[in-house]
Short mmCIF file of C-alpha atoms in Angstrom, two decimals:
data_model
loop_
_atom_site.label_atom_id
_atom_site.label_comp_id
_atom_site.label_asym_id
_atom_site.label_seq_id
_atom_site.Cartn_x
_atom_site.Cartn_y
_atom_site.Cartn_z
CA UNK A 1 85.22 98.05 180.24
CA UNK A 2 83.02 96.95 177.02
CA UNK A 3 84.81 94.34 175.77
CA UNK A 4 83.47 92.89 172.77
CA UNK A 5 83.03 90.14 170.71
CA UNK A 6 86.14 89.56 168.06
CA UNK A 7 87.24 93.48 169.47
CA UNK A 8 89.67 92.76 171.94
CA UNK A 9 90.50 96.29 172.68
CA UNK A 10 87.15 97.99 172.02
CA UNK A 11 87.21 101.38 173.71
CA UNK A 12 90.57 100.65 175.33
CA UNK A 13 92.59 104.05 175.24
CA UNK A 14 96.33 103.18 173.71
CA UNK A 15 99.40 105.43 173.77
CA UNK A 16 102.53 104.15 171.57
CA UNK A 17 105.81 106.03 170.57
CA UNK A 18 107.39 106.28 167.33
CA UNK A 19 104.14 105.91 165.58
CA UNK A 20 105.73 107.67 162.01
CA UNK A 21 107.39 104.23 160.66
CA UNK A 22 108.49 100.76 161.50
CA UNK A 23 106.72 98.40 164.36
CA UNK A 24 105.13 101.97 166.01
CA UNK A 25 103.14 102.42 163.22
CA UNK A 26 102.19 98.59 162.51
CA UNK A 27 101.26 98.47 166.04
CA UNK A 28 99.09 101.73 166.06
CA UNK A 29 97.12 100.50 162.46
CA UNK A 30 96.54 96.75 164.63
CA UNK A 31 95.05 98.21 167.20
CA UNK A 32 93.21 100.81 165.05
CA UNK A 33 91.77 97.79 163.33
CA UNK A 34 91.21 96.01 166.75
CA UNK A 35 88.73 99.01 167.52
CA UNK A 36 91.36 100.49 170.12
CA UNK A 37 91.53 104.68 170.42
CA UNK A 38 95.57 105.21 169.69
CA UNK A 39 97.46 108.30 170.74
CA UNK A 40 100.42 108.10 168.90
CA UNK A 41 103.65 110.61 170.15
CA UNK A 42 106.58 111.13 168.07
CA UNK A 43 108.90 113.30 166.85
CA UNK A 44 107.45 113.98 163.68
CA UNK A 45 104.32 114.56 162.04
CA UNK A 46 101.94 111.63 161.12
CA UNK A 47 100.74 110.99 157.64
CA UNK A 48 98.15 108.60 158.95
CA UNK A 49 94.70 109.81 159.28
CA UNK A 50 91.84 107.96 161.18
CA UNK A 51 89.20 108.71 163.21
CA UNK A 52 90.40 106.97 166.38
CA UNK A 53 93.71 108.45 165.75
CA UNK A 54 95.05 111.18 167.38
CA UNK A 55 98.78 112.08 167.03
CA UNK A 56 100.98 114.13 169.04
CA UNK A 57 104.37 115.49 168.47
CA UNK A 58 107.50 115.70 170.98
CA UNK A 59 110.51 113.91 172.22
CA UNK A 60 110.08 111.20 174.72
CA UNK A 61 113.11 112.51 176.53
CA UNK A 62 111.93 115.84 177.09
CA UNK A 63 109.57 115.65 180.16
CA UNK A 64 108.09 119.53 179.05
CA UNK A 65 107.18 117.37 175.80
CA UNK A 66 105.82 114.19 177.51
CA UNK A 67 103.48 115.83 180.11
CA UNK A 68 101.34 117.76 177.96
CA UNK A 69 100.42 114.59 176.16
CA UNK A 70 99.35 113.02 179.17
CA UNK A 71 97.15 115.48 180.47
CA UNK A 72 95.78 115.88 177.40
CA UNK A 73 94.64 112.62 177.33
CA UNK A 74 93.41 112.76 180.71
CA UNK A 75 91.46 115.65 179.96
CA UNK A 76 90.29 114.10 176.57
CA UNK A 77 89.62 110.38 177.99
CA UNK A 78 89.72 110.37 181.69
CA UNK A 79 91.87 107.09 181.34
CA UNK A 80 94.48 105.40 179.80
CA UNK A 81 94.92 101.60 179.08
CA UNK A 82 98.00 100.84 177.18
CA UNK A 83 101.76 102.08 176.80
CA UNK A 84 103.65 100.82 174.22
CA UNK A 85 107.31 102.68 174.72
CA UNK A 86 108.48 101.88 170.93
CA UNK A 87 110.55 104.76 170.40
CA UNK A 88 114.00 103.67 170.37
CA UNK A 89 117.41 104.47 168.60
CA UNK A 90 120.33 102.03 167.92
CA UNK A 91 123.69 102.59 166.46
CA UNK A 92 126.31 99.80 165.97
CA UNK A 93 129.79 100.71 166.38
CA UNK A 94 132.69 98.74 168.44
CA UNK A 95 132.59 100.59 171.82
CA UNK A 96 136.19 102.47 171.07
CA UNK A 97 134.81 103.77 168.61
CA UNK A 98 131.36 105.06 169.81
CA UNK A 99 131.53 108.98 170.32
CA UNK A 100 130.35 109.68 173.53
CA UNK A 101 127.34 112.12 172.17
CA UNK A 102 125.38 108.90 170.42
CA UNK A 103 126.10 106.73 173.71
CA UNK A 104 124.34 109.41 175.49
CA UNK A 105 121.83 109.69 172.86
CA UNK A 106 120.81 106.43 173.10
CA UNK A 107 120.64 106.01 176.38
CA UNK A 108 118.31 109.29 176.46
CA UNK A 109 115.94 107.87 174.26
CA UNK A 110 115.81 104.44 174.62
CA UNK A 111 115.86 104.63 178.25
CA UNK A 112 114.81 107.97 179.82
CA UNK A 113 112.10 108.42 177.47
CA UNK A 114 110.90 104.91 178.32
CA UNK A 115 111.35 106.17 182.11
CA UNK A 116 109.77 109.37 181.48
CA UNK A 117 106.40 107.67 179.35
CA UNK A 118 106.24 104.98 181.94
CA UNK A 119 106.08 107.27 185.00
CA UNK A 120 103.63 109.91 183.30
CA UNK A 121 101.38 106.72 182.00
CA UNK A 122 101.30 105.23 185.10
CA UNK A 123 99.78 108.01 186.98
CA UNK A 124 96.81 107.97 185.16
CA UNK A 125 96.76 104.69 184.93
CA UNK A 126 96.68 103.85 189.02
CA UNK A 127 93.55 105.77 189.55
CA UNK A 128 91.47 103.40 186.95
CA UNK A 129 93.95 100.38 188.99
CA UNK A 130 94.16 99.19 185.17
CA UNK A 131 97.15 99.01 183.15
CA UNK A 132 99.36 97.28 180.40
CA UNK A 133 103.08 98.70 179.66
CA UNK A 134 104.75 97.40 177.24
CA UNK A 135 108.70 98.02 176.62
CA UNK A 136 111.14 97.57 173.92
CA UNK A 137 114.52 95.32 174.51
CA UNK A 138 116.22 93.53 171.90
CA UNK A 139 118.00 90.00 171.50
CA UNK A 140 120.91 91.82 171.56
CA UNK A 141 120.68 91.74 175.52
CA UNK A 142 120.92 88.07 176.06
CA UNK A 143 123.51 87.39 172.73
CA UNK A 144 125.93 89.92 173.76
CA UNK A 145 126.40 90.88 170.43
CA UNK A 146 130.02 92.87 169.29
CA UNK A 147 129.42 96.38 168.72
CA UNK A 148 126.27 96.43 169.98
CA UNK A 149 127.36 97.65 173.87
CA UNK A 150 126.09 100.37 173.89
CA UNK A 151 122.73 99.93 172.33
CA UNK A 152 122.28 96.78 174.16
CA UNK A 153 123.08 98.39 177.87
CA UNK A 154 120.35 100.98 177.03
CA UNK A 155 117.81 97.76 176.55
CA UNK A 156 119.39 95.89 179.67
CA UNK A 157 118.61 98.96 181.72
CA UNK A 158 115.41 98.69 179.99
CA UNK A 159 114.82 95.54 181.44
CA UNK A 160 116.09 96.24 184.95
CA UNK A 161 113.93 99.29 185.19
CA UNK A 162 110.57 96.94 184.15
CA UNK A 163 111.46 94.61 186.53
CA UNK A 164 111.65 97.05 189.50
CA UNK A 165 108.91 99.35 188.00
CA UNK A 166 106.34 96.42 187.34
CA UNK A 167 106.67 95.96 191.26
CA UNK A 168 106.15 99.41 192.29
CA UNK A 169 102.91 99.73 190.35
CA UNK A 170 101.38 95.88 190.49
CA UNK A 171 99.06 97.02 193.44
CA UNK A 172 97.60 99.38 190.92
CA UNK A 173 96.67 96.44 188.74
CA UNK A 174 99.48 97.96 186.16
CA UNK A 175 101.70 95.03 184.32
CA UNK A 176 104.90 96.24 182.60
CA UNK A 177 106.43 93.98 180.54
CA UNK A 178 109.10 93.65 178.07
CA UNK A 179 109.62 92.22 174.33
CA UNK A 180 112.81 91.68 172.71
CA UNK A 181 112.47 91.22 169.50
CA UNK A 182 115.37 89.53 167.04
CA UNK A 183 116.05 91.78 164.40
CA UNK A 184 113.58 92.55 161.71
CA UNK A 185 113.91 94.50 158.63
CA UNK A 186 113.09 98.46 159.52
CA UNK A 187 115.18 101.53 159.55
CA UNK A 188 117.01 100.33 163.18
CA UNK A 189 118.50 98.20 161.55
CA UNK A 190 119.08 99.20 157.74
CA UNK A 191 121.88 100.70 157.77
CA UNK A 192 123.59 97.21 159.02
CA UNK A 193 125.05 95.18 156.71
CA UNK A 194 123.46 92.22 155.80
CA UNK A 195 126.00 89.65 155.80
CA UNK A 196 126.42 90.66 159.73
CA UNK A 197 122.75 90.46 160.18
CA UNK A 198 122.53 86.72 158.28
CA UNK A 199 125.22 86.04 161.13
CA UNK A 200 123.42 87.16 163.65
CA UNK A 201 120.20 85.29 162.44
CA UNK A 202 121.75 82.19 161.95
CA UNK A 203 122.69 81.99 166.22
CA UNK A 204 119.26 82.03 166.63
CA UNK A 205 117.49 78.84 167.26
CA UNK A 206 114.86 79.93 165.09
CA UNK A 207 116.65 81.16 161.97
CA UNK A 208 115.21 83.95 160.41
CA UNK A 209 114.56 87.56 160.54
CA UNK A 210 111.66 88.87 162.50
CA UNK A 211 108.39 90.05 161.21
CA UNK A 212 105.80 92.43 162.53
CA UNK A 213 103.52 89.90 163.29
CA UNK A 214 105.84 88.30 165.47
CA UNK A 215 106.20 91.17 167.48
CA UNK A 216 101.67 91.84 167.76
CA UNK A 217 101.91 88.56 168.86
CA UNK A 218 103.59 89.24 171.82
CA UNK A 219 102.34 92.80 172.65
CA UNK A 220 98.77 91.12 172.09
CA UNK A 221 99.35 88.75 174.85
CA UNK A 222 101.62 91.36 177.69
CA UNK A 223 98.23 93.64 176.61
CA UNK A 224 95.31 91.17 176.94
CA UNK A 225 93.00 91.94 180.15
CA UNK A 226 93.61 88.27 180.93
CA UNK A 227 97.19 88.92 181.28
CA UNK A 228 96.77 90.26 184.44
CA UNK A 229 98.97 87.93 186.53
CA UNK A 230 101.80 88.35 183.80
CA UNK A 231 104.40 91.05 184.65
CA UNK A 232 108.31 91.91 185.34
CA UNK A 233 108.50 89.65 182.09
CA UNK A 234 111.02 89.52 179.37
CA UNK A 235 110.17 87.25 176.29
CA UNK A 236 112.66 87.10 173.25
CA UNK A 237 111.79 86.48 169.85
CA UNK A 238 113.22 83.75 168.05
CA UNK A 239 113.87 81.38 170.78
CA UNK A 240 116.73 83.53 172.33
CA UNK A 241 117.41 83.02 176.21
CA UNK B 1 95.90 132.93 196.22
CA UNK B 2 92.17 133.72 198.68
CA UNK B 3 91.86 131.97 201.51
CA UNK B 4 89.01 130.38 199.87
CA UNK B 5 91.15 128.68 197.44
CA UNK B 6 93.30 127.23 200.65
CA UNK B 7 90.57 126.14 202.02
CA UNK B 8 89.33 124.48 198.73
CA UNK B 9 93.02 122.86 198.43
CA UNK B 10 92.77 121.85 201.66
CA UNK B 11 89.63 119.80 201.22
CA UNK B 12 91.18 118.70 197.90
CA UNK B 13 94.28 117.08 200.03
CA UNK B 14 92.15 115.61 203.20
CA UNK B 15 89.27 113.95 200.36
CA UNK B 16 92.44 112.28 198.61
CA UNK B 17 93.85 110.80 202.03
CA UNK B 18 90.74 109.53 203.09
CA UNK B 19 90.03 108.20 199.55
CA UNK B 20 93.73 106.71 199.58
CA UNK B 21 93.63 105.26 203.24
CA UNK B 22 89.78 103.81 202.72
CA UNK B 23 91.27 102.17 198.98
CA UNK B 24 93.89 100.49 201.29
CA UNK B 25 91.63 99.82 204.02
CA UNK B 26 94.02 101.54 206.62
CA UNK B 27 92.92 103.25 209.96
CA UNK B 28 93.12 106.55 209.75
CA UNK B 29 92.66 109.06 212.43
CA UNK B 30 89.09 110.64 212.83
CA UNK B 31 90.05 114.22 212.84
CA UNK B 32 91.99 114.90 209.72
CA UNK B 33 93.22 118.29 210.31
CA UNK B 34 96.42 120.35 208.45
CA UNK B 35 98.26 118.66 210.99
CA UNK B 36 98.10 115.16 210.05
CA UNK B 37 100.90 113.53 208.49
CA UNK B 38 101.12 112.52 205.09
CA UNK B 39 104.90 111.42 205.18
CA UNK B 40 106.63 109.65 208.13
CA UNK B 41 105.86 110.62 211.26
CA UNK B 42 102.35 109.23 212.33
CA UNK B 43 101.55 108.92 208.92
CA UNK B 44 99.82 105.79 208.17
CA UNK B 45 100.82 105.51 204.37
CA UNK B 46 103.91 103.58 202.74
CA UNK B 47 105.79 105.35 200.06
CA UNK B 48 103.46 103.74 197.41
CA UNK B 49 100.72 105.43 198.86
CA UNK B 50 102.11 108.73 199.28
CA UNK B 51 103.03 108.75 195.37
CA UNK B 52 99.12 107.69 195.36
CA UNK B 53 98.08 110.81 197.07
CA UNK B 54 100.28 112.94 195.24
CA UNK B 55 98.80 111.67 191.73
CA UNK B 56 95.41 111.90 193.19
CA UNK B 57 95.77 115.44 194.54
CA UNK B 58 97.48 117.00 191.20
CA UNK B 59 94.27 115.67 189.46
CA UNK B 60 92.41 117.53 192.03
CA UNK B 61 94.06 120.91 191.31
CA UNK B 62 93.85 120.51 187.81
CA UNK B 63 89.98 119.70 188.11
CA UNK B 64 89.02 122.37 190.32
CA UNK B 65 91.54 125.05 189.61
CA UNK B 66 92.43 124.34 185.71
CA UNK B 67 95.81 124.57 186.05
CA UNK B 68 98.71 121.57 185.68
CA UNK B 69 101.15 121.19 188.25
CA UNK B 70 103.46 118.27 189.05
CA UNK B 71 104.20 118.18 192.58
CA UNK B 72 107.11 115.46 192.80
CA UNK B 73 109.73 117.41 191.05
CA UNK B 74 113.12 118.40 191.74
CA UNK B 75 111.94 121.20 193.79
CA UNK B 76 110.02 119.35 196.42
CA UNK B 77 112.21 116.22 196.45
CA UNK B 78 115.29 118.12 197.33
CA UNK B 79 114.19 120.75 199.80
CA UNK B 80 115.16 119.61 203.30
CA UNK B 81 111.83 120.05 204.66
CA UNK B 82 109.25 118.27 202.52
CA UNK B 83 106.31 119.98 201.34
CA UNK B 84 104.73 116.60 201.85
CA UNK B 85 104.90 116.57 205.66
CA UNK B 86 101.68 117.14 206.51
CA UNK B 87 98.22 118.21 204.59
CA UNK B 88 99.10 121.46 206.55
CA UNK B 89 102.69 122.21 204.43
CA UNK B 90 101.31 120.20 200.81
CA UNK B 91 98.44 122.88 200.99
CA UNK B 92 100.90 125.71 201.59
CA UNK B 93 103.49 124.89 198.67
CA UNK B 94 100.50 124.24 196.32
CA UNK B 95 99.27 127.49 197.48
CA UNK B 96 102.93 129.03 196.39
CA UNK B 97 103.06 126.92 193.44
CA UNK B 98 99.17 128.66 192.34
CA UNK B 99 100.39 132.35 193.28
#
């Protein structure tokens, strides 16, 4: 691999989900600007145009979707260096409440698509031995927060699967790791109220709301080549443990 | 399906094992035939190595014949006698999977 100067991800081919809005598509423009080649899959169409850009459309929890876009990319790069699973869905609603069709919709996407891009990604990845996953939790995991059950099982499972995953592929020089970040302001989470959100915030020993930078920070370092000896991780944003 | 397209899938299947035993530096015998085990038996591969071989041989197919098939799928991982037995039976269900 060329890596060069200032260009940490020079030629390195990247696949992230949910590249329409939010982190996915912060994410795909830093690693656009880093000189990486992004696939980005989601459900809908892309408004951003680039040369080093190439979007496809689909649902993470619909393997028929998900394949395609991997062998596409095998057939258009040979290789594939970095999965960001993004895509993810949260609803909060006290657990008596929560009809059972958004439970199950949440667990589909937030965890069997992150099962589904994981296992297709890693495929290609083990013949190069290279890799760098990268998965979505939440804080919500580790501060057990009310009305969040639901949402945050689908992220504990999240975890769990990493975990296990991260040691069926390390002898293919593949990492998996996970982020969790606290909450920051995109559509996830607008629809929250923000007096409950200032709550939550203020539990955190670092009080205040996430940023996208935060979150590049972290997915820089589970992605860096060097982080090779890094994996089954889960780091939290904003001091949460 | 010609029997020249067997024997092409064949070679497809007996280049990956060799290429996935020599990665792993593990013994294998010196007369890979259709009846050498890829799953239990004699076989000298772990589980992790199998899903190696099966990655590596679905690239194969897809090279050589231009077609996309996934070979771990609900099909093969529920029938009683695994297509993954030997080179002998993974060339015969690809065969079935290509006709």
């Amino acid at each position: 691999m060329n890596n060069v100067k200032n260009s940490l991800y020079q030629d390195r081919i990247v696949l992230i989900t949910g590249t329409t809005k939010g982190i996915g598509l912060y994410l795909t423009k830093s690693f656009l600007d880093k000189q990486a080649i992004v696939c980005g899959f989601a459900r809908s169409e892309s408004s951003l145009r680039h040369e080093r850009y190439y979007h496809y459309q689909g649902d993470v929890t619909n393997i028929e979707d998900v394949t395609p876009v991997l062998q596409e990319i095998r057939k258009k790069f040979r290789r594939l260096d970095i999965l960001i699973n993004n895509a993810g869905i949260a609803s909060m609603n006290p657990s008596i409440l929560m009809p059972e069709s958004i439970a199950k919709k949440i667990f589909d996407i937030n965890m069997l698509g992150v099962f589904n891009m994981s296992r297709e990604s890693a495929k290609l990845m083990m013949k190069e031995k290279y890799g760098r996953i990268i998965n979505f939790s939440s804080v919500a995991v580790p501060m057990h927060i009310e009305g969040e059950a639901i949402y945050a099982s689908s992220k504990a499972a999240i975890e769990e699967f990493s975990k296990i995953f991260a040691r069926e592929v390390a002898r293919y020089g593949i990492t998996v790791n996970v982020i969790g970040p606290s909450p920051i302001m995109t559509d996830l989470i607008a629809k929250v109220p923000e007096d409950k959100i200032q709550n939550l915030v203020n539990k955190m020993p670092l009080s205040r709301l996430g940023e996208f930078r935060d979150v590049e920070n972290v997915v820089d370092f589970f992605a860096s080549e060097a982080s090779d000896y890094i994996t089954g991780q889960v780091i939290y944003l904003g001091g949460v443990s | 399906m010609s029997n020249l397209n067997r024997t092409k899938i064949i070679e497809i299947i007996e280049t990956t094992f060799k290429e996935v035993a020599g990665e792993s530096d593990i013994p294998f015998p010196e007369n890979i035939c259709e009846e050498t085990r890829i799953l239990v038996g004699n076989s000298p591969f772990d589980s992790m190595h199998v899903v190696n071989m099966i990655v590596l041989v679905e690239e194969g197919v897809s090279d050589t014949f231009n077609v996309d098939i996934t070979l771990a799928n609900e099909h093969t991982m529920s029938q009683s006698k695994s297509p993954f037995k030997s080179i002998g039976t993974l060339a015969d269900y690809i065969v079935g999977v290509l006709t």
